[in-house]
Amino acid sequence: MTSFAVLALGVLIPVLIIAGLSPLHQWRARVVVAASAGFEAVRAAGQALGAADYAMATERFDQAQTEFTTAQETFNELQGVSRTLLSNVPVAGQRLADAERLLTAGQELSSIGEEFTRLLERVTVTTPAAADEVPLAGAYLREAGTVDTLLRRSREVLGTFRRVDADAVPAAYRDPLRAFQAVAPSL
């Protein structure tokens, strides 16, 4: 009887592990798809900002926030035993922590980007040029509180991005993340 129980456990445990991996792979794929869409929306927002298309930038930052929220909600679906087990495995636990940091940073980056875009729009669209009666610098000075808040939040987000192991992200995003981490201190 003991031999049968040991044999059954020896067969049952690997089968349960293999059966449990499929949902984990599906869960991971859903998180990656939503997070990737979020980062692509941030990239598009940056391009729109470069072209001074504030409406499009705001729309893309809002889209990014939606995608990161979806990714975070999907990420949070992993609960209970699966999350506890993965969190306590050294490499998997670090990857989970990095994924959570990236999702949180992505949401915050999107929010900062949207607020920054609105600030730029207020200052550049509604303020006369520097040669006019009210200089552009004065408009920025009036927004000093907002600028300070955005800078503080930006430093926090950049710090979060620097703490992420680039090997924890899909291969297509490793080099861009490493490049971003390299310039983050100067930003």
PDB file of N, CA, C and O in Angstrom, residues 53-79:
ATOM      1  N   ASP A  53       0.826  67.617 -30.666  1.00  0.00           N
ATOM      2  CA  ASP A  53      -0.568  67.210 -30.817  1.00  0.00           C
ATOM      3  C   ASP A  53      -1.071  66.801 -29.433  1.00  0.00           C
ATOM      4  O   ASP A  53      -1.087  65.628 -29.078  1.00  0.00           O
ATOM      5  N   TYR A  54      -1.455  67.794 -28.642  1.00  0.00           N
ATOM      6  CA  TYR A  54      -1.802  67.565 -27.246  1.00  0.00           C
ATOM      7  C   TYR A  54      -3.049  66.707 -27.078  1.00  0.00           C
ATOM      8  O   TYR A  54      -3.116  65.891 -26.154  1.00  0.00           O
ATOM      9  N   ALA A  55      -4.008  66.871 -27.960  1.00  0.00           N
ATOM     10  CA  ALA A  55      -5.236  66.071 -27.864  1.00  0.00           C
ATOM     11  C   ALA A  55      -4.910  64.590 -28.066  1.00  0.00           C
ATOM     12  O   ALA A  55      -5.388  63.730 -27.315  1.00  0.00           O
ATOM     13  N   MET A  56      -4.091  64.287 -29.078  1.00  0.00           N
ATOM     14  CA  MET A  56      -3.726  62.893 -29.341  1.00  0.00           C
ATOM     15  C   MET A  56      -2.870  62.342 -28.200  1.00  0.00           C
ATOM     16  O   MET A  56      -3.052  61.195 -27.782  1.00  0.00           O
ATOM     17  N   ALA A  57      -1.954  63.142 -27.685  1.00  0.00           N
ATOM     18  CA  ALA A  57      -1.112  62.685 -26.578  1.00  0.00           C
ATOM     19  C   ALA A  57      -1.962  62.357 -25.357  1.00  0.00           C
ATOM     20  O   ALA A  57      -1.777  61.309 -24.729  1.00  0.00           O
ATOM     21  N   THR A  58      -2.900  63.229 -25.046  1.00  0.00           N
ATOM     22  CA  THR A  58      -3.793  62.981 -23.906  1.00  0.00           C
ATOM     23  C   THR A  58      -4.586  61.696 -24.114  1.00  0.00           C
ATOM     24  O   THR A  58      -4.721  60.877 -23.199  1.00  0.00           O
ATOM     25  N   GLU A  59      -5.099  61.530 -25.319  1.00  0.00           N
ATOM     26  CA  GLU A  59      -5.872  60.322 -25.644  1.00  0.00           C
ATOM     27  C   GLU A  59      -5.012  59.066 -25.489  1.00  0.00           C
ATOM     28  O   GLU A  59      -5.466  58.062 -24.938  1.00  0.00           O
ATOM     29  N   ARG A  60      -3.779  59.110 -25.963  1.00  0.00           N
ATOM     30  CA  ARG A  60      -2.890  57.938 -25.878  1.00  0.00           C
ATOM     31  C   ARG A  60      -2.471  57.658 -24.433  1.00  0.00           C
ATOM     32  O   ARG A  60      -2.374  56.505 -24.033  1.00  0.00           O
ATOM     33  N   PHE A  61      -2.219  58.700 -23.650  1.00  0.00           N
ATOM     34  CA  PHE A  61      -1.893  58.478 -22.237  1.00  0.00           C
ATOM     35  C   PHE A  61      -3.083  57.868 -21.505  1.00  0.00           C
ATOM     36  O   PHE A  61      -2.919  56.986 -20.652  1.00  0.00           O
ATOM     37  N   ASP A  62      -4.283  58.308 -21.839  1.00  0.00           N
ATOM     38  CA  ASP A  62      -5.488  57.740 -21.238  1.00  0.00           C
ATOM     39  C   ASP A  62      -5.637  56.271 -21.641  1.00  0.00           C
ATOM     40  O   ASP A  62      -5.965  55.415 -20.809  1.00  0.00           O
ATOM     41  N   GLN A  63      -5.377  55.977 -22.905  1.00  0.00           N
ATOM     42  CA  GLN A  63      -5.414  54.593 -23.381  1.00  0.00           C
ATOM     43  C   GLN A  63      -4.382  53.750 -22.636  1.00  0.00           C
ATOM     44  O   GLN A  63      -4.670  52.621 -22.237  1.00  0.00           O
ATOM     45  N   ALA A  64      -3.193  54.307 -22.425  1.00  0.00           N
ATOM     46  CA  ALA A  64      -2.144  53.581 -21.709  1.00  0.00           C
ATOM     47  C   ALA A  64      -2.599  53.261 -20.286  1.00  0.00           C
ATOM     48  O   ALA A  64      -2.398  52.139 -19.800  1.00  0.00           O
ATOM     49  N   GLN A  65      -3.219  54.231 -19.620  1.00  0.00           N
ATOM     50  CA  GLN A  65      -3.704  53.982 -18.259  1.00  0.00           C
ATOM     51  C   GLN A  65      -4.725  52.846 -18.241  1.00  0.00           C
ATOM     52  O   GLN A  65      -4.696  51.988 -17.356  1.00  0.00           O
ATOM     53  N   THR A  66      -5.605  52.824 -19.223  1.00  0.00           N
ATOM     54  CA  THR A  66      -6.603  51.761 -19.316  1.00  0.00           C
ATOM     55  C   THR A  66      -5.928  50.406 -19.500  1.00  0.00           C
ATOM     56  O   THR A  66      -6.288  49.424 -18.833  1.00  0.00           O
ATOM     57  N   GLU A  67      -4.939  50.346 -20.387  1.00  0.00           N
ATOM     58  CA  GLU A  67      -4.238  49.081 -20.640  1.00  0.00           C
ATOM     59  C   GLU A  67      -3.473  48.620 -19.402  1.00  0.00           C
ATOM     60  O   GLU A  67      -3.475  47.437 -19.067  1.00  0.00           O
ATOM     61  N   PHE A  68      -2.800  49.547 -18.719  1.00  0.00           N
ATOM     62  CA  PHE A  68      -2.054  49.170 -17.513  1.00  0.00           C
ATOM     63  C   PHE A  68      -2.998  48.734 -16.393  1.00  0.00           C
ATOM     64  O   PHE A  68      -2.671  47.836 -15.617  1.00  0.00           O
ATOM     65  N   THR A  69      -4.167  49.353 -16.319  1.00  0.00           N
ATOM     66  CA  THR A  69      -5.153  48.932 -15.323  1.00  0.00           C
ATOM     67  C   THR A  69      -5.622  47.512 -15.628  1.00  0.00           C
ATOM     68  O   THR A  69      -5.726  46.676 -14.718  1.00  0.00           O
ATOM     69  N   THR A  70      -5.874  47.220 -16.899  1.00  0.00           N
ATOM     70  CA  THR A  70      -6.258  45.870 -17.305  1.00  0.00           C
ATOM     71  C   THR A  70      -5.152  44.878 -16.961  1.00  0.00           C
ATOM     72  O   THR A  70      -5.412  43.793 -16.427  1.00  0.00           O
ATOM     73  N   ALA A  71      -3.916  45.241 -17.258  1.00  0.00           N
ATOM     74  CA  ALA A  71      -2.779  44.364 -16.959  1.00  0.00           C
ATOM     75  C   ALA A  71      -2.667  44.131 -15.454  1.00  0.00           C
ATOM     76  O   ALA A  71      -2.433  43.001 -15.005  1.00  0.00           O
ATOM     77  N   GLN A  72      -2.843  45.203 -14.661  1.00  0.00           N
ATOM     78  CA  GLN A  72      -2.752  45.070 -13.207  1.00  0.00           C
ATOM     79  C   GLN A  72      -3.876  44.189 -12.669  1.00  0.00           C
ATOM     80  O   GLN A  72      -3.647  43.346 -11.797  1.00  0.00           O
ATOM     81  N   GLU A  73      -5.082  44.358 -13.189  1.00  0.00           N
ATOM     82  CA  GLU A  73      -6.205  43.525 -12.750  1.00  0.00           C
ATOM     83  C   GLU A  73      -5.956  42.063 -13.101  1.00  0.00           C
ATOM     84  O   GLU A  73      -6.233  41.165 -12.295  1.00  0.00           O
ATOM     85  N   THR A  74      -5.432  41.814 -14.288  1.00  0.00           N
ATOM     86  CA  THR A  74      -5.106  40.444 -14.691  1.00  0.00           C
ATOM     87  C   THR A  74      -3.999  39.897 -13.804  1.00  0.00           C
ATOM     88  O   THR A  74      -4.059  38.753 -13.356  1.00  0.00           O
ATOM     89  N   PHE A  75      -2.990  40.711 -13.536  1.00  0.00           N
ATOM     90  CA  PHE A  75      -1.884  40.307 -12.672  1.00  0.00           C
ATOM     91  C   PHE A  75      -2.408  39.912 -11.297  1.00  0.00           C
ATOM     92  O   PHE A  75      -1.972  38.919 -10.715  1.00  0.00           O
ATOM     93  N   ASN A  76      -3.371  40.673 -10.791  1.00  0.00           N
ATOM     94  CA  ASN A  76      -3.925  40.411  -9.459  1.00  0.00           C
ATOM     95  C   ASN A  76      -4.810  39.173  -9.411  1.00  0.00           C
ATOM     96  O   ASN A  76      -5.178  38.736  -8.323  1.00  0.00           O
ATOM     97  N   GLU A  77      -5.152  38.606 -10.587  1.00  0.00           N
ATOM     98  CA  GLU A  77      -5.934  37.367 -10.603  1.00  0.00           C
ATOM     99  C   GLU A  77      -5.135  36.201 -10.027  1.00  0.00           C
ATOM    100  O   GLU A  77      -5.720  35.235  -9.551  1.00  0.00           O
ATOM    101  N   LEU A  78      -3.816  36.292 -10.096  1.00  0.00           N
ATOM    102  CA  LEU A  78      -2.976  35.231  -9.543  1.00  0.00           C
ATOM    103  C   LEU A  78      -2.936  35.418  -8.031  1.00  0.00           C
ATOM    104  O   LEU A  78      -2.270  36.310  -7.524  1.00  0.00           O
ATOM    105  N   GLN A  79      -3.674  34.620  -7.345  1.00  0.00           N
ATOM    106  CA  GLN A  79      -3.782  34.732  -5.897  1.00  0.00           C
ATOM    107  C   GLN A  79      -3.576  33.370  -5.254  1.00  0.00           C
ATOM    108  O   GLN A  79      -3.380  32.372  -5.922  1.00  0.00           O
TER     109      GLN A  79
END
